[in-house]
Tab-separated table of C-alpha atoms and ligand atoms in Angstrom:
chain	number	residue	atom	x	y	z
A	1	MET	CA	-0.023	0.094	-0.049
A	2	GLN	CA	2.842	2.445	0.768
A	3	ARG	CA	4.716	1.654	-1.889
A	4	ARG	CA	1.893	2.049	-4.290
A	5	LEU	CA	1.316	5.491	-2.626
A	6	ILE	CA	4.827	6.685	-3.307
A	7	ALA	CA	5.241	5.299	-6.674
A	8	ALA	CA	1.852	6.909	-7.450
A	9	MET	CA	3.222	10.217	-6.430
A	10	ALA	CA	6.438	9.849	-8.115
A	11	ALA	CA	4.615	9.407	-11.390
A	12	THR	CA	2.023	12.322	-10.872
A	13	VAL	CA	4.957	14.582	-10.171
A	14	SER	CA	6.967	13.273	-13.170
A	15	VAL	CA	3.973	13.624	-15.793
A	16	ALA	CA	3.463	17.242	-14.279
A	17	ALA	CA	6.719	18.551	-14.565
A	18	CYS	CA	8.725	16.809	-17.307
A	19	ALA	CA	8.719	19.699	-19.791
A	20	TYR	CA	10.729	19.437	-23.376
A	21	ASN	CA	13.843	22.092	-23.494
A	22	GLU	CA	14.452	22.712	-27.167
A	23	ASP	CA	17.724	24.558	-26.437
A	24	LEU	CA	19.058	21.526	-24.379
A	25	GLY	CA	17.463	18.777	-26.710
A	26	ARG	CA	16.174	16.702	-23.481
A	27	LYS	CA	13.092	17.038	-21.232
A	28	GLN	CA	13.519	18.408	-18.041
A	29	PHE	CA	12.093	17.737	-14.490
A	30	LEU	CA	10.980	21.060	-13.309
A	31	LEU	CA	8.548	21.659	-10.258
A	32	VAL	CA	9.587	24.764	-9.984
A	33	SER	CA	10.668	27.306	-12.685
A	34	ASN	CA	14.038	29.940	-12.092
A	35	ASP	CA	11.793	32.742	-11.318
A	36	SER	CA	10.547	31.309	-8.446
A	37	LEU	CA	13.990	30.896	-6.976
A	38	VAL	CA	14.663	34.568	-7.403
A	39	SER	CA	13.599	35.584	-3.769
A	40	ALA	CA	15.828	32.914	-2.349
A	41	SER	CA	18.846	33.741	-4.617
A	42	ASN	CA	18.556	37.121	-3.862
A	43	GLN	CA	19.175	36.482	0.094
A	44	ALA	CA	21.960	34.182	-1.050
A	45	TRP	CA	23.439	37.214	-2.863
A	46	ALA	CA	23.179	39.603	-0.073
A	47	GLU	CA	24.524	37.051	2.221
A	48	THR	CA	27.450	36.201	-0.530
A	49	LEU	CA	28.039	40.155	-0.815
A	50	ARG	CA	28.451	40.332	3.059
A	51	GLN	CA	30.902	37.455	3.339
A	52	GLY	CA	33.039	37.910	0.332
A	53	ARG	CA	35.206	40.562	-0.421
A	54	VAL	CA	33.861	43.063	-3.084
A	55	SER	CA	36.502	44.505	-5.546
A	56	GLN	CA	36.553	48.118	-5.848
A	57	ASN	CA	38.614	47.974	-8.998
A	58	THR	CA	36.322	49.847	-11.385
A	59	SER	CA	38.537	48.458	-14.501
A	60	TYR	CA	37.698	44.825	-13.449
A	61	ASN	CA	34.243	45.848	-12.915
A	62	ALA	CA	33.928	47.423	-16.246
A	63	ARG	CA	35.297	44.649	-17.961
A	64	VAL	CA	33.003	42.109	-16.780
A	65	THR	CA	29.914	44.090	-16.758
A	66	THR	CA	30.558	44.698	-20.721
A	67	VAL	CA	31.339	41.267	-21.274
A	68	GLY	CA	28.471	40.141	-19.491
A	69	GLN	CA	26.014	42.669	-21.173
A	70	LYS	CA	27.259	41.468	-24.230
A	71	LEU	CA	26.288	37.769	-23.467
A	72	VAL	CA	23.012	38.468	-22.058
A	73	GLN	CA	22.018	40.352	-25.482
A	74	ALA	CA	23.269	37.703	-27.276
A	75	ALA	CA	21.533	35.128	-25.414
A	76	GLY	CA	18.300	36.933	-25.756
A	77	VAL	CA	17.493	37.566	-21.802
A	78	ALA	CA	18.645	41.142	-21.598
A	79	ASP	CA	15.373	42.077	-20.601
A	80	ARG	CA	15.644	40.667	-16.886
A	81	PRO	CA	17.911	42.048	-14.011
A	82	TRP	CA	21.529	40.971	-14.111
A	83	GLN	CA	24.432	42.027	-11.655
A	84	TYR	CA	28.156	41.687	-12.176
A	85	VAL	CA	30.328	42.030	-9.232
A	86	VAL	CA	34.057	40.968	-8.980
A	87	PHE	CA	35.395	39.346	-5.710
A	88	GLU	CA	38.762	39.841	-4.349
A	89	ASP	CA	39.459	35.905	-4.404
A	90	ALA	CA	42.857	34.260	-6.110
A	91	SER	CA	40.835	31.048	-7.025
A	92	ALA	CA	39.850	31.209	-10.768
A	93	ASN	CA	36.130	30.963	-10.205
A	94	ALA	CA	32.692	32.657	-11.341
A	95	PHE	CA	29.441	31.742	-10.517
A	96	VAL	CA	25.814	32.610	-11.151
A	97	LEU	CA	22.332	32.808	-8.883
A	98	PRO	CA	19.053	32.277	-10.301
A	99	GLY	CA	18.220	35.993	-9.605
A	100	GLY	CA	20.824	36.927	-12.453
A	101	GLN	CA	23.735	37.540	-10.209
A	102	ILE	CA	27.024	36.787	-11.823
A	103	GLY	CA	30.261	36.848	-9.598
A	104	VAL	CA	33.668	36.836	-11.183
A	105	ASN	CA	36.476	36.260	-8.970
A	106	THR	CA	39.918	38.333	-9.332
A	107	GLY	CA	41.868	35.186	-9.636
A	108	LEU	CA	39.622	34.339	-12.859
A	109	LEU	CA	40.666	37.608	-14.208
A	110	ALA	CA	44.194	36.972	-13.651
A	111	LEU	CA	44.061	34.038	-15.402
A	112	VAL	CA	42.486	34.712	-18.806
A	113	GLN	CA	44.158	36.107	-21.573
A	114	ASN	CA	41.509	38.141	-23.445
A	115	ASP	CA	38.100	39.184	-23.341
A	116	ASP	CA	36.843	36.141	-25.358
A	117	GLN	CA	38.316	33.589	-22.556
A	118	LEU	CA	36.267	35.868	-19.975
A	119	ALA	CA	33.175	35.465	-22.478
A	120	ALA	CA	33.272	31.847	-22.266
A	121	VAL	CA	33.291	31.802	-18.269
A	122	ILE	CA	30.381	34.391	-18.360
A	123	GLY	CA	28.530	32.765	-20.985
A	124	HIS	CA	28.523	29.274	-19.523
A	125	GLU	CA	27.477	31.070	-16.543
A	126	ILE	CA	24.550	32.674	-18.451
A	127	GLY	CA	23.888	29.139	-19.805
A	128	HIS	CA	23.183	27.723	-16.325
A	129	LEU	CA	20.634	30.212	-15.860
A	130	THR	CA	18.643	29.817	-19.304
A	131	ALA	CA	18.836	26.324	-18.983
A	132	GLN	CA	17.123	26.527	-15.906
A	133	HIS	CA	19.926	24.033	-14.038
A	134	ALA	CA	19.157	25.689	-10.485
A	135	ALA	CA	15.484	24.959	-10.863
A	136	GLU	CA	15.819	21.316	-12.113
A	137	ARG	CA	18.385	20.611	-9.316
A	138	TYR	CA	15.658	21.929	-6.685
A	139	SER	CA	13.057	19.961	-8.394
A	140	GLN	CA	15.242	17.024	-8.196
A	141	THR	CA	16.032	17.284	-4.419
A	142	ALA	CA	12.682	18.325	-3.419
A	143	ALA	CA	10.951	15.301	-5.273
A	144	SER	CA	13.310	12.977	-3.828
A	145	GLN	CA	12.702	14.581	-0.350
A	146	ALA	CA	8.955	14.473	-0.774
A	147	ILE	CA	9.298	10.673	-1.919
A	148	VAL	CA	11.182	9.786	1.037
A	149	ALA	CA	9.167	11.964	3.325
A	150	ALA	CA	6.068	9.856	2.128
A	151	GLY	CA	7.819	6.632	2.520
A	152	ALA	CA	8.788	7.626	5.991
A	153	SER	CA	5.432	8.323	7.489
A	154	ALA	CA	3.972	5.624	5.660
A	155	VAL	CA	6.612	3.148	7.266
A	156	GLY	CA	5.961	4.906	10.799
A	157	GLY	CA	8.624	4.540	13.213
A	158	THR	CA	9.835	7.653	15.959
A	159	GLY	CA	10.823	11.046	14.758
A	160	THR	CA	14.328	10.559	15.067
A	161	GLU	CA	14.130	7.521	12.451
A	162	LYS	CA	12.246	9.817	10.021
A	163	ALA	CA	14.670	12.680	10.624
A	164	ARG	CA	17.730	10.304	9.911
A	165	LEU	CA	15.913	9.036	6.713
A	166	LEU	CA	15.309	12.547	5.357
A	167	SER	CA	18.862	13.695	6.294
A	168	SER	CA	20.293	10.541	4.657
A	169	LEU	CA	18.742	11.343	1.475
A	170	GLY	CA	19.608	15.223	0.961
A	171	GLY	CA	17.545	16.707	3.825
A	172	ALA	CA	20.150	19.089	4.346
A	173	GLY	CA	19.333	20.046	0.478
A	174	ALA	CA	16.544	21.544	1.500
A	175	GLN	CA	18.552	24.629	1.652
A	176	VAL	CA	18.760	25.588	-1.942
A	177	GLY	CA	22.450	25.278	-2.355
A	178	PHE	CA	22.935	27.588	-5.219
A	179	LEU	CA	26.575	27.731	-5.054
A	180	LEU	CA	27.041	23.501	-5.213
A	181	PRO	CA	28.946	22.309	-8.095
A	182	PHE	CA	26.567	21.314	-10.956
A	183	SER	CA	26.541	18.007	-12.339
A	184	ARG	CA	28.410	16.719	-15.179
A	185	ARG	CA	25.583	17.021	-17.644
A	186	HIS	CA	24.560	20.623	-16.558
A	187	GLU	CA	28.409	21.715	-16.907
A	188	LEU	CA	28.737	20.403	-20.190
A	189	GLU	CA	25.351	21.900	-21.471
A	190	ALA	CA	26.200	25.710	-19.749
A	191	ASP	CA	29.489	25.177	-21.746
A	192	ALA	CA	27.447	24.554	-25.167
A	193	LEU	CA	25.161	27.050	-24.400
A	194	GLY	CA	28.002	29.615	-23.538
A	195	VAL	CA	29.776	28.856	-26.730
A	196	ASP	CA	26.326	29.753	-28.793
A	197	TYR	CA	26.424	33.020	-27.008
A	198	MET	CA	29.965	33.954	-27.384
A	199	ALA	CA	29.665	33.301	-31.393
A	200	ARG	CA	26.386	35.388	-31.509
A	201	ALA	CA	28.221	38.382	-29.049
A	202	GLY	CA	31.067	37.892	-31.895
A	203	TYR	CA	33.484	36.324	-29.186
A	204	ARG	CA	35.702	33.533	-30.719
A	205	PRO	CA	34.414	30.408	-29.274
A	206	SER	CA	37.603	28.830	-29.801
A	207	GLU	CA	39.075	30.443	-27.059
A	208	ALA	CA	36.658	28.392	-24.623
A	209	VAL	CA	38.815	25.438	-25.558
A	210	ALA	CA	42.091	27.923	-25.061
A	211	LEU	CA	40.431	28.881	-21.444
A	212	TRP	CA	40.016	25.200	-20.287
A	213	ARG	CA	43.591	24.326	-21.553
A	214	LEU	CA	44.823	27.263	-19.295
A	215	MET	CA	42.879	26.117	-16.684
A	216	ALA	CA	44.369	22.623	-16.563
A	217	GLN	CA	47.846	24.051	-16.962
A	218	ASN	CA	47.561	26.181	-13.876
A	219	ARG	CA	45.843	23.286	-12.126
A	220	THR	CA	48.987	21.048	-12.811
A	221	ALA	CA	51.136	23.734	-11.850
A	222	GLY	CA	49.643	23.902	-8.624
A	223	GLY	CA	47.908	27.153	-9.146
A	224	PRO	CA	44.859	28.407	-6.504
A	225	PRO	CA	41.685	26.094	-6.790
A	226	GLN	CA	40.076	25.746	-10.359
A	227	MET	CA	36.510	26.255	-11.173
A	228	LEU	CA	34.328	23.356	-10.268
A	229	SER	CA	37.070	20.965	-10.732
A	230	THR	CA	35.492	17.988	-9.985
A	231	HIS	CA	33.019	18.224	-12.558
A	232	PRO	CA	33.867	17.129	-15.281
A	233	THR	CA	37.567	17.211	-16.055
A	234	GLU	CA	39.123	19.798	-18.240
A	235	GLU	CA	39.973	17.112	-20.653
A	236	ALA	CA	36.375	15.623	-21.239
A	237	ARG	CA	35.568	19.555	-21.376
A	238	ILE	CA	37.968	20.444	-24.094
A	239	GLN	CA	37.024	17.470	-26.367
A	240	ALA	CA	33.371	18.077	-25.824
A	241	LEU	CA	33.885	21.629	-26.740
A	242	GLU	CA	36.247	21.347	-29.966
A	243	ALA	CA	33.707	18.433	-30.863
A	244	LEU	CA	30.607	21.489	-30.897
A	245	ILE	CA	32.858	24.046	-32.596
A	246	ARG	CA	33.491	21.646	-35.368
A	247	GLN	CA	30.166	20.814	-35.615
A	248	ARG	CA	28.496	24.102	-35.759
A	249	GLY	CA	31.109	25.180	-38.232
A	250	LEU	CA	32.520	28.190	-35.779
A	251	SER	CA	36.080	29.112	-34.936
B	301	ZN	ZN1	29.139	25.399	-14.074
């Protein structure tokens, strides 16, 4: 009985939420949209600004904003709010929040050799947002929790047992976790979208490949931690990007 209930829930959820995304060429499981994460995102951003060291370097800020604005135009999402902030941080990192906040570290600005490479990173971050990756990850977490919660209450048991069951299956993920690394699939999708935005904005997509080579070199040279170093390896990204650039006839 319990099992049937859970299966029915899971089925309802997936029928209601699986929508085909043309840009990604696959179905997405979305219980929420990116827009419904905006207020949580704004809170996370306020916290990030409080905790991080915001750079006051006006030329850094102008550079990131200029590249970012060209890319959001190219991505067709310039009509929503975007913010660009540079953080004093030696790791070659960048991130995006669902509210359109883009953070770029000074360590990344020090590493990139040109604006095309910077555009590869920012285009990638914009890709995470347009592809609704945060909403998709949130939906997956919420659904697995709902199913586990239904299982826990059907099974009975003490509150402590239920709590343990929930936390073992990502109860902690109830916090939206915007800054967690994305999955390998999400990373590669964001790479592909980023390359399209680069090309449309007049940047050279081949510089995305050069950037990841640089990231890999910097890492083996014992540089500071690299962007999302675990997902996926630079070699896998480079190969996927090269294939994509060839296939699209870009350079
Ligand atoms: Zn990413």
